[in-house]
Coordinates of C-alpha atoms (C1' of nucleotides) in Angstrom, one line a residue:
Chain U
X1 CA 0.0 0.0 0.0
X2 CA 1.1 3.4 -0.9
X3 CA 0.1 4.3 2.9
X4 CA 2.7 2.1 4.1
X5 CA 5.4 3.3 1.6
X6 CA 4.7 6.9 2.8
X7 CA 5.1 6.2 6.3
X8 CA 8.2 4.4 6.0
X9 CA 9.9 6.3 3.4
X10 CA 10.6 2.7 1.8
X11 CA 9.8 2.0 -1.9
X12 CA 7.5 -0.7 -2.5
X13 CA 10.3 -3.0 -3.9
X14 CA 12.0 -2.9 -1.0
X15 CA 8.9 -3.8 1.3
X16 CA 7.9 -6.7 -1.1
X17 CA 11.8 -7.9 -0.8
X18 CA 11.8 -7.9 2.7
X19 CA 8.3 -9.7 2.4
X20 CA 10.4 -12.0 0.2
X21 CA 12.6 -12.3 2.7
X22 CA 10.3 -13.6 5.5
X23 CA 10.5 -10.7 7.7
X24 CA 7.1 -9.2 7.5
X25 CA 3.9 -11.4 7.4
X26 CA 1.3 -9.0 5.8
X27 CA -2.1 -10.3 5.4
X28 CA -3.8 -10.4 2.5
X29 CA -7.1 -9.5 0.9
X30 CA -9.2 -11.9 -1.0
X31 CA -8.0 -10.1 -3.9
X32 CA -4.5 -10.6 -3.2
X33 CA -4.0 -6.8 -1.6
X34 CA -1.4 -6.7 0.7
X35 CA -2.8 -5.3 4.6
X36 CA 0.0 -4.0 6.5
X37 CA -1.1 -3.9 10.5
X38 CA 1.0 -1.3 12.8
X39 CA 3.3 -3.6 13.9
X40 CA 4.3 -4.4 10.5
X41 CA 5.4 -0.3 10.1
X42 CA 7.3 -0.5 12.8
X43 CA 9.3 -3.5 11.8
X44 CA 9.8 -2.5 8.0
X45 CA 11.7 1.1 9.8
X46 CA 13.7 -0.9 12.2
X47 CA 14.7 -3.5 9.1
X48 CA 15.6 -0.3 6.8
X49 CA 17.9 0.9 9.5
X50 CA 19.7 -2.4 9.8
X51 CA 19.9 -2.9 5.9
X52 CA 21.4 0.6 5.7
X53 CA 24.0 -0.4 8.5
X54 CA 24.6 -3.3 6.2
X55 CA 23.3 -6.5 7.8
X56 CA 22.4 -9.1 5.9
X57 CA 18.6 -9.7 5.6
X58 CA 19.4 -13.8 6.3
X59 CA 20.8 -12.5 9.5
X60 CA 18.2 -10.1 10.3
X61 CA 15.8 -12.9 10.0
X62 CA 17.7 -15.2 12.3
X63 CA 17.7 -12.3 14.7
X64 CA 14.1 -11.6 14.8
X65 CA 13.7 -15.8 15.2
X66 CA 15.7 -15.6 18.2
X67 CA 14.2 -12.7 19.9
X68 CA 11.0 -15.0 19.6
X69 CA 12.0 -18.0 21.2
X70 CA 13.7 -15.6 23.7
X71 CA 10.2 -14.5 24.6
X72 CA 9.0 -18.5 24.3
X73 CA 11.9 -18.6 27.3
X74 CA 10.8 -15.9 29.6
X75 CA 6.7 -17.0 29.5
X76 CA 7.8 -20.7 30.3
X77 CA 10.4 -19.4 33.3
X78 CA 7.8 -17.1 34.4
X79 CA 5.2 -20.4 34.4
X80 CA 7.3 -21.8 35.9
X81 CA 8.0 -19.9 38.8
X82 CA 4.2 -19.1 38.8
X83 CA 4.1 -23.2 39.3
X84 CA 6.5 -23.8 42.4
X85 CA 5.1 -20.6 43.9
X86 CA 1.8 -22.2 44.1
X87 CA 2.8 -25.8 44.9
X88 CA 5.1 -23.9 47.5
X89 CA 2.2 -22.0 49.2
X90 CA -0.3 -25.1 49.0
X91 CA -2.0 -23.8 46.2
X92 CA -4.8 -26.4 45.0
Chain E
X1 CA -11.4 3.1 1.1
X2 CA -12.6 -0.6 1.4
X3 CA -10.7 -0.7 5.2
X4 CA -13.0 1.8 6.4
X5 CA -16.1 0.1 4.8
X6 CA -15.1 -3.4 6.6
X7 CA -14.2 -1.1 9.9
X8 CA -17.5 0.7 9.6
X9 CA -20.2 -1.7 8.3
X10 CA -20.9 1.0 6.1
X11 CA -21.5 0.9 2.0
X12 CA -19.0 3.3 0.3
X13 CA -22.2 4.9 -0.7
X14 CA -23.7 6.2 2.6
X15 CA -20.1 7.0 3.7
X16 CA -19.7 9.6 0.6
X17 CA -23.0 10.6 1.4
X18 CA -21.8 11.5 4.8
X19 CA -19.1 13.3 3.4
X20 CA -21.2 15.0 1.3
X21 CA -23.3 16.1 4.2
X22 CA -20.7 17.7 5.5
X23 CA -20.3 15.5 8.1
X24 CA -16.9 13.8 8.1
X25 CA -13.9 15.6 6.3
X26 CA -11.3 12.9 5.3
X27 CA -8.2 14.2 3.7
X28 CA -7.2 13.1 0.2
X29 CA -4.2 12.5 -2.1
X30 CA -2.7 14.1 -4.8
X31 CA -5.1 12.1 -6.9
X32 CA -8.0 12.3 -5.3
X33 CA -8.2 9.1 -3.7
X34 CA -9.8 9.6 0.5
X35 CA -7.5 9.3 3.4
X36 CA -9.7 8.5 6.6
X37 CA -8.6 9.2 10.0
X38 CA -9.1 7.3 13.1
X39 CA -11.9 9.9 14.4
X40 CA -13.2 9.7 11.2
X41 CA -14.2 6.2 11.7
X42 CA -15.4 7.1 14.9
X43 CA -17.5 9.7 13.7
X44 CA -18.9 7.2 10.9
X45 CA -20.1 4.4 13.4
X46 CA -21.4 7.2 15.5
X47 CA -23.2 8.8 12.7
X48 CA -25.1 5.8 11.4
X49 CA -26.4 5.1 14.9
X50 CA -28.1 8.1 14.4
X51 CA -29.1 7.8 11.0
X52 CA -30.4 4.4 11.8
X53 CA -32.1 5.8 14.8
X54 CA -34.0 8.6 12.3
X55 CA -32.2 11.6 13.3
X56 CA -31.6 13.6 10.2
X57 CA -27.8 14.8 8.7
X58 CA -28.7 18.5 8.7
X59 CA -29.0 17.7 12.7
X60 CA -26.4 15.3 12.9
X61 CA -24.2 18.2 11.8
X62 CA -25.7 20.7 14.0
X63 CA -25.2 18.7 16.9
X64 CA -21.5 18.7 15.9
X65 CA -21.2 22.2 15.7
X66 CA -22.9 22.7 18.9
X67 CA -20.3 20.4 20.6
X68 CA -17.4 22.0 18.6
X69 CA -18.4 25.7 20.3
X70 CA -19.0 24.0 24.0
X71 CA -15.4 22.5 23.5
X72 CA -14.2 26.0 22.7
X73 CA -16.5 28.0 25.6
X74 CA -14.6 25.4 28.0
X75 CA -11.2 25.8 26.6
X76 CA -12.0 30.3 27.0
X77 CA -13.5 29.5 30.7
X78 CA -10.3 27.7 31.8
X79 CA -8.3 30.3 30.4
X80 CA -10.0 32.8 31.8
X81 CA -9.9 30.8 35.3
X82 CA -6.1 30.1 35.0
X83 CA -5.7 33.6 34.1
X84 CA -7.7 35.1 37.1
X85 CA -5.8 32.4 39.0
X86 CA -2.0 34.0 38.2
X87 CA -3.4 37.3 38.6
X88 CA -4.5 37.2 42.0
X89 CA -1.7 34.6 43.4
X90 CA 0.9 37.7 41.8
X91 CA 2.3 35.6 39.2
X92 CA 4.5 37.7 36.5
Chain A
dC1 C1' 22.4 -9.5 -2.3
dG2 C1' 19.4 -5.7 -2.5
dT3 C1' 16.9 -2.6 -5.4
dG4 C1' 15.2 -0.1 -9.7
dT5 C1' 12.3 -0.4 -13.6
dA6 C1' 9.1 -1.4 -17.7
dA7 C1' 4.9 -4.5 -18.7
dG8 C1' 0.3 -6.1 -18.6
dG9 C1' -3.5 -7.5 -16.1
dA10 C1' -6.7 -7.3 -12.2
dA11 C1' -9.0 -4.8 -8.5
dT12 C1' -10.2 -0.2 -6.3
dT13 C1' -11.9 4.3 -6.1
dC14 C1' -13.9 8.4 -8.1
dT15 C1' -17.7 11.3 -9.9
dG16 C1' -22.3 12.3 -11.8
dA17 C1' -26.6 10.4 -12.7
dC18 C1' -31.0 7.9 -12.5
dA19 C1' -34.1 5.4 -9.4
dC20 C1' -37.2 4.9 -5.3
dG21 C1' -39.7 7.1 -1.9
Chain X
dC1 C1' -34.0 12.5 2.6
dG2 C1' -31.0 8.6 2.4
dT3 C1' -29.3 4.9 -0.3
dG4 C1' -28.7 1.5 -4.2
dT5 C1' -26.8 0.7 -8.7
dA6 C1' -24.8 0.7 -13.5
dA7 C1' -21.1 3.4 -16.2
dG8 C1' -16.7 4.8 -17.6
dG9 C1' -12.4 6.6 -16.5
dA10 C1' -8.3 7.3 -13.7
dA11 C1' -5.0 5.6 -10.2
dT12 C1' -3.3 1.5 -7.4
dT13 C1' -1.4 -2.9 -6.6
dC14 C1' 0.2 -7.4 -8.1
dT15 C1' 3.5 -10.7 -10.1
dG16 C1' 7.5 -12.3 -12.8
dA17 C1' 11.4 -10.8 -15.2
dC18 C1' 15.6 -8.4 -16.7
dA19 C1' 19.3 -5.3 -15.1
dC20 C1' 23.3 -4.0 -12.1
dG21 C1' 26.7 -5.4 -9.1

DNA sequence: CGTGTAAGGAATTCTGACACG
DNA sequence: CGTGTAAGGAATTCTGACACG
């Protein structure tokens, strides 16, 4: 969308290529029309600004995968704790 | 735009219509196409409540403007009471 | 590897009008 | 008065490819 392309600054070849590139996940329409959510903006802009520094897109992929099962870490350490806390206390 | 349609529940046609009624003021492009703001969509869903419930445009929009000049009474008012405020507590 | 561009087709949006009521 | 619809044109978006490097 030429939204998107205006608040980004990117050209739409690049945001396809990065789409190409399995960074972004835009929905589509039933007409094939790309839908670009918020989160998606903010992404493209922080994966311009690592292209420009001259990282890799591969790499910038890997990165993103690791920040997620990162996250997958904290929510089962924080279960976790949530668990013994209650088993400690006599929690049902 | 076909987002604010889905968003709305509204045809394109009654959302023109709207428009034309003075009701809602999206921006557009250079070429013409209409940009909707968030409020705008607001304004939509809160405007064919209305419609729906019989209340005509031409009061739609007078109610507007009546709400418009209340917002701007209030914003003189506190002025005036922050003014009378410094005043009297000496301030510069 | 990352990005520009020309190419042709498909889907969207726009306006002004006619219709109904 | 408020809304639907068919009409034709203009602007947008899509994909796959060729180019440069």
């Amino acid at each position: 969308m030429g939204t998107v392309c205006e608040l980004t600054g990117l050209s739409e070849r690049r945001i396809r290529y990065y789409e190409e590139r399995k960074l972004i996940f835009p929905d589509r329409t039933s007409t094939g029309f790309r839908k670009y959510s918020f989160s998606d903006i903010e992404k493209l802009m922080d994966i311009a600004e690592k292209v420009e520094e001259g990282v890799q897109t591969d790499e910038i992929r890997r990165d993103y995968k690791k920040k997620e099962t990162d996250a997958d870490l904290k929510k089962k350490m924080i279960r976790g704790q949530l668990n013994s806390h209650f088993q400690r206390s006599g929690f049902k």
